[in-house]
């Protein structure tokens, strides 16, 4: 008898932050596997375009507005999604944005907004779907973190602090859900090419990149694609029962470089032997002590 009942083949998915980037790519990848997806974001028109592509490819997609800073919006979104597709089996929670600024220059309200979106928003989404998962004794909560959580980057103070909180939240959730059948997992992207942060002005980006280089955060120019991260999300959410991928970090592979040619080995047998005795210094004979001298 298997240790766990296998997951259903059809698993309704909710994607928070589905209008672009990792959320968009994850929604399309999971829909391609036959799972009905509900796309939630503030930019509903973007979600509708993604849903049209999913439907054209034979998948099932539902769109509803979502603002993770509002409990009422989260409740309405999840209710509508489950009415359309059925009880949530997989939550992919990655809604977010980023604002580049030095901590002392960032308005406290803007800092609070980052915490609301990234950290409190995670709790709102999880809190709304977890009761049904506990009742069914199965489910996957996939939380999108960032490699800024363990190692903050300059001028991302609010974002990095929020993501550090997200990782603590995810680890706490994993401990509390152990033995319930629900897997809480963190997916930690490295530098990824998405629309997030792309609207920053040149006068902001210039000093930002200078600081990143100074602190060693720009070793090479390669970036991950959103589809790369979606592959990680799919791997986590579709792992067989009995397997829990608790933390998955993905980094862009560095460009290939030329390795320096190895030095030819030295043929020691061809060298003449060294007369070590001839190189030893000759020790002068000790002078006899004078009469009356204290040695």
Coordinates of N, CA and C in Angstrom, one line a residue, residues 53-294:
X53 N -4.5 32.8 -24.5 CA -3.5 31.9 -25.1 C -3.7 30.5 -24.5
X54 N -3.9 30.5 -23.2 CA -4.1 29.2 -22.5 C -5.3 28.4 -23.2
X55 N -6.4 29.1 -23.3 CA -7.6 28.5 -23.9 C -7.4 28.1 -25.4
X56 N -6.6 28.9 -26.1 CA -6.3 28.6 -27.5 C -5.5 27.3 -27.6
X57 N -4.7 27.0 -26.6 CA -3.9 25.8 -26.5 C -4.6 24.6 -25.9
X58 N -5.9 24.8 -25.6 CA -6.7 23.7 -25.1 C -6.8 23.6 -23.6
X59 N -6.3 24.7 -22.9 CA -6.3 24.7 -21.4 C -7.5 25.4 -20.9
X60 N -7.7 25.4 -19.6 CA -8.8 26.0 -18.9 C -8.2 27.2 -18.0
X61 N -8.8 28.4 -18.2 CA -8.3 29.5 -17.5 C -9.4 30.4 -17.1
X62 N -9.3 31.0 -15.9 CA -10.3 31.9 -15.3 C -9.5 33.1 -14.8
X63 N -10.2 34.3 -15.0 CA -9.5 35.5 -14.7 C -10.4 36.3 -13.7
X64 N -9.8 36.9 -12.7 CA -10.5 37.7 -11.7 C -9.6 38.7 -11.1
X65 N -10.0 39.9 -10.9 CA -9.1 40.9 -10.3 C -8.6 40.5 -8.9
X66 N -7.4 40.9 -8.6 CA -6.8 40.5 -7.3 C -5.8 41.6 -6.9
X67 N -6.0 42.1 -5.6 CA -5.1 43.0 -5.0 C -4.7 42.4 -3.6
X68 N -3.5 41.9 -3.5 CA -3.2 41.1 -2.3 C -3.0 42.0 -1.1
X69 N -3.1 43.3 -1.3 CA -3.0 44.2 -0.1 C -4.4 44.4 0.5
X70 N -5.4 43.8 -0.1 CA -6.8 43.9 0.4 C -7.4 42.5 0.8
X71 N -7.8 42.3 2.0 CA -8.4 41.0 2.4 C -9.7 40.8 1.7
X72 N -10.4 41.8 1.4 CA -11.7 41.6 0.7 C -11.5 41.2 -0.7
X73 N -10.4 41.8 -1.4 CA -10.1 41.4 -2.7 C -9.6 39.9 -2.8
X74 N -8.8 39.5 -1.9 CA -8.3 38.1 -1.8 C -9.5 37.2 -1.6
X75 N -10.4 37.5 -0.7 CA -11.6 36.6 -0.5 C -12.4 36.5 -1.7
X76 N -12.7 37.6 -2.4 CA -13.5 37.6 -3.6 C -12.9 36.8 -4.7
X77 N -11.5 37.0 -4.9 CA -10.8 36.2 -5.9 C -10.9 34.7 -5.7
X78 N -10.5 34.3 -4.5 CA -10.5 32.9 -4.2 C -11.9 32.3 -4.3
X79 N -12.9 33.0 -3.8 CA -14.3 32.5 -3.9 C -14.7 32.3 -5.4
X80 N -14.4 33.3 -6.2 CA -14.8 33.2 -7.7 C -14.0 32.1 -8.4
X81 N -12.7 32.0 -8.0 CA -11.8 31.0 -8.7 C -12.3 29.6 -8.3
X82 N -12.7 29.3 -7.1 CA -13.2 28.0 -6.7 C -14.6 27.7 -7.2
X83 N -15.4 28.7 -7.4 CA -16.7 28.5 -8.0 C -16.5 28.1 -9.5
X84 N -15.5 28.6 -10.1 CA -15.2 28.4 -11.6 C -14.5 27.0 -11.8
X85 N -13.5 26.8 -11.0 CA -12.6 25.6 -11.3 C -12.6 24.5 -10.2
X86 N -13.2 24.8 -9.0 CA -13.2 23.8 -8.0 C -12.2 24.2 -6.9
X87 N -12.2 23.4 -5.8 CA -11.3 23.7 -4.6 C -9.8 23.8 -5.0
X88 N -9.2 24.7 -4.4 CA -7.8 25.0 -4.8 C -6.9 23.9 -4.3
X89 N -6.1 23.3 -5.2 CA -5.1 22.3 -4.9 C -3.7 22.8 -4.9
X90 N -3.4 23.8 -5.7 CA -2.1 24.4 -5.8 C -2.2 26.0 -5.8
X91 N -1.5 26.6 -4.8 CA -1.4 28.0 -4.8 C 0.0 28.4 -5.2
X92 N 0.1 29.2 -6.2 CA 1.4 29.9 -6.6 C 1.3 31.3 -6.2
X93 N 2.0 31.7 -5.2 CA 1.9 33.1 -4.6 C 3.1 33.9 -4.9
X94 N 3.0 34.8 -5.9 CA 4.2 35.6 -6.3 C 3.9 37.0 -6.6
X95 N 2.7 37.5 -6.1 CA 2.4 38.9 -6.4 C 3.5 39.8 -5.8
X96 N 3.9 40.8 -6.6 CA 4.9 41.7 -6.0 C 5.4 42.8 -7.0
X97 N 6.0 43.8 -6.5 CA 6.7 44.8 -7.2 C 8.0 45.2 -6.5
X98 N 8.7 46.1 -7.0 CA 10.0 46.5 -6.4 C 10.2 48.0 -6.5
X99 N 10.7 48.6 -5.5 CA 11.0 50.1 -5.6 C 12.4 50.2 -5.1
X100 N 13.3 50.8 -6.0 CA 14.7 51.0 -5.6 C 14.9 52.3 -4.9
X101 N 15.5 52.2 -3.8 CA 15.8 53.4 -3.0 C 16.7 53.1 -1.8
X102 N 17.5 54.1 -1.4 CA 18.2 53.9 -0.2 C 17.2 53.9 1.0
X103 N 17.5 53.2 2.0 CA 16.5 53.1 3.2 C 16.2 54.5 3.7
X104 N 17.3 55.3 3.9 CA 17.0 56.7 4.5 C 16.3 57.6 3.6
X105 N 16.2 57.3 2.3 CA 15.5 58.1 1.3 C 14.1 57.6 1.0
X106 N 13.7 56.4 1.5 CA 12.4 55.8 1.2 C 11.4 56.3 2.2
X107 N 10.3 56.8 1.7 CA 9.2 57.2 2.5 C 8.6 56.0 3.3
X108 N 8.4 56.1 4.6 CA 7.9 55.0 5.3 C 6.6 54.3 4.8
X109 N 5.7 55.1 4.2 CA 4.5 54.5 3.6 C 4.9 53.7 2.4
X110 N 5.9 54.0 1.6 CA 6.3 53.2 0.5 C 6.9 51.9 1.0
X111 N 7.7 52.0 2.1 CA 8.3 50.8 2.7 C 7.2 49.9 3.1
X112 N 6.2 50.5 3.8 CA 5.0 49.7 4.3 C 4.3 49.0 3.1
X113 N 4.2 49.7 2.0 CA 3.5 49.1 0.8 C 4.3 47.8 0.4
X114 N 5.6 47.9 0.3 CA 6.4 46.7 -0.1 C 6.1 45.5 0.9
X115 N 6.1 45.8 2.2 CA 5.8 44.7 3.2 C 4.4 44.2 3.0
X116 N 3.4 45.1 2.7 CA 2.0 44.6 2.5 C 1.9 43.7 1.3
X117 N 2.6 44.1 0.2 CA 2.5 43.3 -1.0 C 3.1 42.0 -0.8
X118 N 4.4 42.0 -0.4 CA 5.2 40.7 -0.4 C 4.9 39.8 0.8
X119 N 4.9 40.4 2.0 CA 4.8 39.6 3.2 C 3.3 39.4 3.6
X120 N 2.6 40.5 3.9 CA 1.3 40.3 4.4 C 0.4 39.7 3.3
X121 N 0.7 40.0 2.0 CA -0.1 39.4 0.9 C 0.1 37.9 0.9
X122 N 1.3 37.4 1.2 CA 1.5 35.9 1.3 C 0.5 35.3 2.4
X123 N 0.4 36.0 3.5 CA -0.4 35.5 4.6 C -1.9 35.5 4.1
X124 N -2.3 36.6 3.5 CA -3.7 36.7 3.1 C -4.1 35.5 2.1
X125 N -3.2 35.3 1.1 CA -3.5 34.2 0.2 C -3.5 32.8 0.9
X126 N -2.5 32.6 1.7 CA -2.4 31.3 2.4 C -3.5 31.1 3.3
X127 N -3.9 32.1 4.1 CA -4.9 32.0 5.1 C -6.3 31.6 4.4
X128 N -6.4 32.2 3.2 CA -7.7 32.0 2.5 C -7.9 30.6 1.9
X129 N -6.8 29.9 1.5 CA -7.0 28.6 0.9 C -6.7 27.4 1.8
X130 N -6.0 27.7 2.9 CA -5.5 26.6 3.7 C -6.5 25.7 4.4
X131 N -7.6 26.3 4.7 CA -8.7 25.5 5.5 C -9.1 24.4 4.6
X132 N -9.4 24.6 3.3 CA -9.9 23.5 2.5 C -8.8 22.5 2.2
X133 N -7.5 22.9 2.1 CA -6.4 22.0 2.0 C -6.3 21.1 3.2
X134 N -6.5 21.7 4.4 CA -6.4 20.9 5.6 C -7.5 19.8 5.7
X135 N -8.7 20.2 5.2 CA -9.8 19.3 5.2 C -9.6 18.1 4.2
X136 N -9.0 18.4 3.1 CA -8.7 17.4 2.1 C -7.4 16.6 2.4
X137 N -6.6 17.2 3.3 CA -5.3 16.6 3.7 C -4.4 16.5 2.5
X138 N -4.4 17.5 1.7 CA -3.4 17.6 0.6 C -3.4 19.0 0.0
X139 N -2.4 19.4 -0.7 CA -2.3 20.7 -1.3 C -0.8 21.1 -1.4
X140 N -0.6 22.1 -2.3 CA 0.7 22.6 -2.5 C 0.6 24.2 -2.4
X141 N 1.4 24.7 -1.5 CA 1.6 26.2 -1.4 C 3.0 26.5 -1.9
X142 N 3.1 27.2 -3.0 CA 4.4 27.5 -3.6 C 4.6 29.0 -3.5
X143 N 5.5 29.4 -2.7 CA 5.8 30.8 -2.4 C 7.0 31.3 -3.1
X144 N 6.9 32.3 -3.9 CA 8.0 32.9 -4.7 C 8.8 33.8 -3.8
X145 N 10.0 33.5 -3.5 CA 10.9 34.3 -2.7 C 11.9 35.1 -3.6
X146 N 13.1 35.3 -3.2 CA 14.1 35.9 -3.9 C 15.5 35.7 -3.3
X147 N 16.5 35.6 -4.1 CA 17.8 35.5 -3.5 C 18.3 36.8 -2.8
X148 N 17.5 37.8 -2.8 CA 17.7 39.0 -2.0 C 17.3 38.7 -0.5
X149 N 16.6 37.7 -0.3 CA 16.2 37.4 1.1 C 17.5 37.0 2.0
X150 N 18.3 36.0 1.5 CA 19.5 35.7 2.4 C 20.6 36.7 2.2
X151 N 20.7 37.4 1.0 CA 21.8 38.3 0.7 C 21.2 39.5 0.1
X152 N 20.9 40.6 0.9 CA 20.3 41.8 0.3 C 21.2 42.5 -0.7
X153 N 20.6 43.1 -1.7 CA 21.3 43.9 -2.6 C 21.1 45.4 -2.3
X154 N 22.1 46.2 -2.6 CA 22.0 47.7 -2.3 C 20.8 48.3 -3.0
X155 N 20.2 49.2 -2.3 CA 19.0 50.0 -2.7 C 17.8 49.1 -3.0
X156 N 17.7 48.0 -2.3 CA 16.5 47.1 -2.4 C 16.0 46.8 -0.9
X157 N 16.2 47.8 0.0 CA 16.0 47.5 1.4 C 14.6 47.0 1.7
X158 N 13.6 47.7 1.2 CA 12.2 47.3 1.5 C 11.9 45.9 0.9
X159 N 12.3 45.7 -0.3 CA 12.0 44.5 -1.0 C 12.8 43.3 -0.3
X160 N 14.1 43.5 0.0 CA 14.9 42.5 0.6 C 14.4 42.1 2.0
X161 N 14.0 43.2 2.7 CA 13.5 42.9 4.1 C 12.2 42.1 4.0
X162 N 11.3 42.5 3.0 CA 10.0 41.8 2.9 C 10.2 40.3 2.5
X163 N 11.2 40.1 1.5 CA 11.4 38.7 1.1 C 12.1 37.9 2.2
X164 N 12.9 38.5 3.0 CA 13.4 37.8 4.2 C 12.3 37.4 5.1
X165 N 11.3 38.2 5.3 CA 10.1 37.9 6.0 C 9.3 36.8 5.4
X166 N 9.3 36.8 4.0 CA 8.6 35.8 3.3 C 9.2 34.4 3.5
X167 N 10.5 34.4 3.5 CA 11.2 33.1 3.8 C 11.0 32.6 5.2
X168 N 11.0 33.5 6.1 CA 10.7 33.1 7.5 C 9.2 32.6 7.6
X169 N 8.3 33.3 6.9 CA 6.9 32.8 6.9 C 6.8 31.4 6.3
X170 N 7.5 31.2 5.2 CA 7.4 29.9 4.5 C 8.0 28.8 5.3
X171 N 9.1 29.1 6.0 CA 9.7 28.0 6.9 C 8.8 27.7 8.1
X172 N 8.2 28.8 8.7 CA 7.3 28.6 9.8 C 6.0 27.8 9.3
X173 N 5.6 28.1 8.1 CA 4.4 27.4 7.6 C 4.7 25.9 7.4
X174 N 5.9 25.7 6.9 CA 6.3 24.3 6.6 C 6.3 23.5 7.9
X175 N 6.9 24.1 9.0 CA 6.9 23.4 10.3 C 5.5 23.1 10.8
X176 N 4.6 24.1 10.7 CA 3.3 24.0 11.3 C 2.4 23.0 10.5
X177 N 2.7 22.8 9.2 CA 1.9 22.0 8.3 C 2.5 20.5 8.2
X178 N 3.6 20.3 8.8 CA 4.2 18.9 8.7 C 3.2 17.9 9.2
X179 N 3.0 16.9 8.4 CA 2.1 15.8 8.8 C 0.6 16.1 8.4
X180 N 0.3 17.2 7.8 CA -1.1 17.5 7.4 C -1.3 17.1 5.9
X181 N -0.3 16.8 5.2 CA -0.5 16.5 3.7 C -0.3 17.7 2.9
X182 N -0.1 18.8 3.5 CA 0.1 20.1 2.7 C 1.6 20.4 2.6
X183 N 2.1 20.6 1.4 CA 3.5 21.0 1.3 C 3.7 22.5 1.0
X184 N 4.3 23.1 1.9 CA 4.7 24.6 1.8 C 6.1 24.7 1.3
X185 N 6.3 25.3 0.2 CA 7.6 25.3 -0.5 C 8.0 26.7 -0.9
X186 N 9.3 27.0 -0.8 CA 9.9 28.3 -1.2 C 10.6 28.0 -2.5
X187 N 10.4 28.9 -3.5 CA 11.1 28.9 -4.7 C 11.9 30.3 -4.8
X188 N 13.2 30.2 -4.8 CA 14.0 31.4 -4.6 C 14.7 31.7 -6.0
X189 N 14.2 32.7 -6.7 CA 14.8 33.0 -8.0 C 16.1 33.9 -7.8
X190 N 17.1 33.7 -8.7 CA 18.2 34.6 -8.8 C 17.7 35.7 -9.8
X191 N 18.7 36.4 -10.3 CA 18.4 37.5 -11.3 C 17.5 37.0 -12.5
X192 N 16.4 37.5 -12.6 CA 15.4 37.1 -13.7 C 14.9 38.2 -14.5
X193 N 14.8 38.0 -15.8 CA 14.4 39.0 -16.7 C 12.9 39.1 -16.7
X194 N 12.3 40.0 -16.0 CA 10.8 40.2 -16.0 C 10.6 41.7 -16.1
X195 N 9.3 42.1 -16.1 CA 8.9 43.5 -16.1 C 9.1 44.2 -14.8
X196 N 9.3 43.4 -13.7 CA 9.4 44.1 -12.4 C 10.7 44.9 -12.3
X197 N 10.5 46.1 -12.0 CA 11.7 47.1 -11.9 C 12.1 47.7 -13.2
X198 N 11.4 47.3 -14.3 CA 11.8 47.8 -15.6 C 11.4 49.2 -15.9
X199 N 10.5 49.8 -15.0 CA 10.1 51.2 -15.2 C 11.0 52.2 -14.4
X200 N 12.0 51.7 -13.7 CA 12.9 52.6 -13.0 C 13.6 53.5 -13.9
X201 N 13.8 54.8 -13.5 CA 14.4 55.8 -14.4 C 15.9 55.6 -14.4
X202 N 16.5 56.1 -15.5 CA 18.0 55.9 -15.7 C 18.8 56.5 -14.5
X203 N 18.3 57.6 -13.9 CA 19.0 58.2 -12.8 C 19.0 57.3 -11.5
X204 N 18.0 56.4 -11.5 CA 18.0 55.4 -10.4 C 18.8 54.2 -10.7
X205 N 18.7 53.7 -12.0 CA 19.4 52.5 -12.4 C 20.9 52.6 -12.4
X206 N 21.4 53.8 -12.8 CA 22.9 54.0 -12.8 C 23.5 53.8 -11.5
X207 N 23.2 54.6 -10.5 CA 23.8 54.3 -9.1 C 23.5 52.9 -8.6
X208 N 22.3 52.4 -8.9 CA 22.0 51.1 -8.4 C 23.0 50.0 -9.0
X209 N 23.3 50.1 -10.3 CA 24.2 49.1 -10.8 C 25.6 49.3 -10.3
X210 N 26.0 50.6 -10.2 CA 27.3 50.9 -9.6 C 27.5 50.2 -8.2
X211 N 26.4 50.4 -7.4 CA 26.5 49.8 -6.1 C 26.5 48.2 -6.1
X212 N 25.8 47.7 -7.1 CA 25.7 46.2 -7.2 C 27.1 45.7 -7.6
X213 N 27.8 46.4 -8.5 CA 29.1 46.0 -8.9 C 30.1 46.1 -7.8
X214 N 30.0 47.2 -7.0 CA 30.9 47.4 -5.9 C 30.8 46.3 -4.9
X215 N 29.6 45.8 -4.7 CA 29.4 44.8 -3.6 C 29.4 43.4 -4.2
X216 N 29.8 43.3 -5.5 CA 30.0 41.9 -6.1 C 28.7 41.2 -6.5
X217 N 27.7 42.0 -6.9 CA 26.4 41.4 -7.3 C 26.2 41.3 -8.9
X218 N 27.3 41.6 -9.6 CA 27.2 41.6 -11.1 C 28.4 40.8 -11.6
X219 N 28.5 39.5 -11.3 CA 29.6 38.8 -11.7 C 29.6 38.5 -13.2
X220 N 28.4 38.3 -13.7 CA 28.2 38.1 -15.2 C 26.8 38.7 -15.6
X221 N 26.6 38.9 -16.9 CA 25.4 39.6 -17.3 C 24.2 38.7 -17.6
X222 N 24.3 37.4 -17.4 CA 23.2 36.5 -17.8 C 22.1 36.6 -16.8
X223 N 20.9 36.4 -17.3 CA 19.7 36.4 -16.5 C 18.9 35.2 -16.7
X224 N 18.1 34.8 -15.7 CA 17.1 33.7 -15.9 C 15.9 34.3 -16.8
X225 N 15.2 33.4 -17.4 CA 14.0 33.7 -18.1 C 12.8 33.3 -17.1
X226 N 11.7 33.9 -17.3 CA 10.5 33.6 -16.5 C 10.2 32.1 -16.7
X227 N 10.4 31.6 -17.9 CA 10.0 30.2 -18.2 C 11.0 29.3 -17.4
X228 N 12.2 29.7 -17.1 CA 13.1 28.9 -16.3 C 12.5 28.7 -14.9
X229 N 12.0 29.9 -14.4 CA 11.5 29.8 -13.0 C 10.2 29.0 -13.0
X230 N 9.4 29.1 -14.1 CA 8.2 28.3 -14.1 C 8.4 26.9 -14.1
X231 N 9.5 26.4 -14.7 CA 9.9 25.0 -14.7 C 10.2 24.6 -13.2
X232 N 10.8 25.5 -12.5 CA 11.0 25.1 -11.0 C 9.7 25.1 -10.3
X233 N 8.8 26.0 -10.5 CA 7.5 26.0 -9.9 C 6.8 24.7 -10.2
X234 N 6.8 24.3 -11.5 CA 6.1 23.1 -11.9 C 6.7 21.8 -11.2
X235 N 8.1 21.8 -11.1 CA 8.7 20.7 -10.5 C 8.3 20.6 -9.0
X236 N 8.2 21.7 -8.3 CA 7.8 21.7 -6.9 C 6.4 21.2 -6.7
X237 N 5.5 21.8 -7.5 CA 4.1 21.5 -7.4 C 3.6 20.2 -7.8
X238 N 4.4 19.6 -8.8 CA 4.0 18.3 -9.3 C 4.9 17.1 -8.8
X239 N 5.7 17.4 -7.8 CA 6.5 16.3 -7.2 C 5.6 15.3 -6.7
X240 N 5.9 14.0 -6.8 CA 5.0 12.9 -6.3 C 4.8 13.0 -4.8
X241 N 3.7 12.5 -4.4 CA 3.4 12.5 -2.9 C 4.5 11.7 -2.2
X242 N 4.9 12.2 -1.1 CA 6.1 11.6 -0.4 C 7.4 12.3 -0.6
X243 N 7.3 13.3 -1.6 CA 8.5 14.1 -1.9 C 8.1 15.6 -1.6
X244 N 9.0 16.2 -0.8 CA 8.7 17.7 -0.5 C 9.9 18.5 -0.9
X245 N 9.8 19.3 -1.9 CA 10.9 20.1 -2.3 C 10.8 21.4 -1.5
X246 N 11.4 21.5 -0.4 CA 11.1 22.6 0.6 C 11.7 23.9 0.2
X247 N 12.8 23.9 -0.4 CA 13.5 25.2 -0.9 C 14.2 24.9 -2.2
X248 N 13.9 25.6 -3.2 CA 14.6 25.5 -4.5 C 15.1 26.9 -4.9
X249 N 16.4 27.0 -5.0 CA 17.0 28.2 -5.5 C 17.5 28.0 -6.9
X250 N 17.2 28.9 -7.8 CA 17.6 28.8 -9.2 C 18.4 30.1 -9.5
X251 N 19.6 29.9 -10.1 CA 20.5 30.9 -10.5 C 20.8 30.8 -12.0
X252 N 21.1 31.9 -12.7 CA 21.5 31.8 -14.1 C 22.8 31.2 -14.2
X253 N 23.0 30.4 -15.2 CA 24.3 29.8 -15.4 C 25.2 30.9 -16.1
X254 N 26.5 30.9 -15.7 CA 27.4 31.9 -16.2 C 27.8 31.6 -17.6
X255 N 28.1 32.6 -18.4 CA 28.6 32.4 -19.8 C 29.9 31.6 -19.7
X256 N 30.1 30.8 -20.8 CA 31.3 30.0 -20.9 C 32.5 30.9 -21.0
X257 N 33.6 30.5 -20.4 CA 34.8 31.3 -20.5 C 36.0 30.4 -20.9
X258 N 37.0 31.0 -21.5 CA 38.2 30.3 -21.9 C 39.0 30.0 -20.6
X259 N 39.4 28.8 -20.4 CA 40.2 28.4 -19.3 C 41.7 28.6 -19.7
X260 N 42.5 29.1 -18.8 CA 43.9 29.3 -19.2 C 44.6 27.9 -19.4
X261 N 45.5 27.9 -20.4 CA 46.2 26.7 -20.8 C 47.1 26.3 -19.6
X262 N 47.1 25.0 -19.3 CA 47.9 24.5 -18.2 C 49.4 24.6 -18.5
X263 N 50.2 24.9 -17.5 CA 51.7 25.0 -17.7 C 52.2 23.6 -18.0
X264 N 53.2 23.4 -18.9 CA 53.8 22.1 -19.2 C 54.5 21.6 -18.0
X265 N 54.4 20.3 -17.7 CA 55.1 19.8 -16.5 C 56.6 19.9 -16.6
X266 N 57.3 20.1 -15.5 CA 58.8 20.3 -15.5 C 59.4 18.9 -15.4
X267 N 60.3 18.6 -16.4 CA 61.0 17.3 -16.4 C 62.2 17.4 -15.4
X268 N 62.0 17.0 -14.2 CA 63.0 17.0 -13.2 C 64.2 16.0 -13.5
X269 N 63.9 15.0 -14.2 CA 64.9 14.0 -14.5 C 66.0 14.5 -15.4
X270 N 65.7 15.5 -16.2 CA 66.7 16.1 -17.1 C 67.6 17.1 -16.5
X271 N 67.3 17.5 -15.3 CA 68.2 18.5 -14.6 C 69.3 17.8 -13.9
X272 N 70.6 18.5 -13.9 CA 71.7 17.9 -13.2 C 71.5 17.9 -11.8
X273 N 72.1 16.9 -11.1 CA 71.9 16.8 -9.6 C 72.6 18.0 -8.9
X274 N 72.0 18.5 -7.9 CA 72.5 19.6 -7.1 C 73.4 19.1 -6.0
X275 N 74.7 19.7 -5.9 CA 75.6 19.3 -4.8 C 75.2 20.2 -3.6
X276 N 74.3 19.7 -2.8 CA 73.9 20.5 -1.7 C 75.0 20.7 -0.7
X277 N 76.0 19.8 -0.6 CA 77.0 20.1 0.4 C 77.8 21.3 0.1
X278 N 78.0 21.5 -1.3 CA 78.8 22.7 -1.7 C 78.1 24.0 -1.4
X279 N 76.8 24.0 -1.2 CA 76.1 25.2 -0.9 C 75.9 25.5 0.6
X280 N 76.3 24.6 1.4 CA 76.2 24.8 2.9 C 77.2 25.8 3.3
X281 N 76.9 26.8 4.2 CA 77.9 27.7 4.7 C 78.9 27.0 5.6
X282 N 80.1 27.5 5.6 CA 81.2 26.9 6.4 C 81.1 27.7 7.7
X283 N 81.0 26.9 8.9 CA 80.9 27.6 10.2 C 82.3 27.9 10.7
X284 N 82.5 29.1 11.1 CA 83.9 29.5 11.6 C 84.1 28.8 12.9
X285 N 85.4 28.5 13.1 CA 85.8 27.9 14.4 C 85.7 28.9 15.5
X286 N 85.2 28.4 16.7 CA 85.0 29.3 17.8 C 86.3 29.8 18.3
X287 N 86.4 31.1 18.6 CA 87.6 31.7 19.2 C 87.8 31.2 20.6
X288 N 89.0 30.9 21.1 CA 89.1 30.5 22.5 C 88.8 31.7 23.4
X289 N 88.2 31.4 24.5 CA 87.8 32.5 25.5 C 89.0 33.1 26.1
X290 N 89.1 34.4 26.3 CA 90.2 35.0 27.0 C 90.1 34.7 28.5
X291 N 91.3 34.7 29.1 CA 91.4 34.4 30.5 C 90.6 35.4 31.3
X292 N 89.8 35.0 32.2 CA 89.0 35.9 33.1 C 87.7 36.2 32.5
X293 N 87.4 35.9 31.2 CA 86.2 36.2 30.6 C 85.1 35.3 31.1
X294 N 83.9 35.8 31.3 CA 82.7 35.0 31.7 C 82.0 34.5 30.5

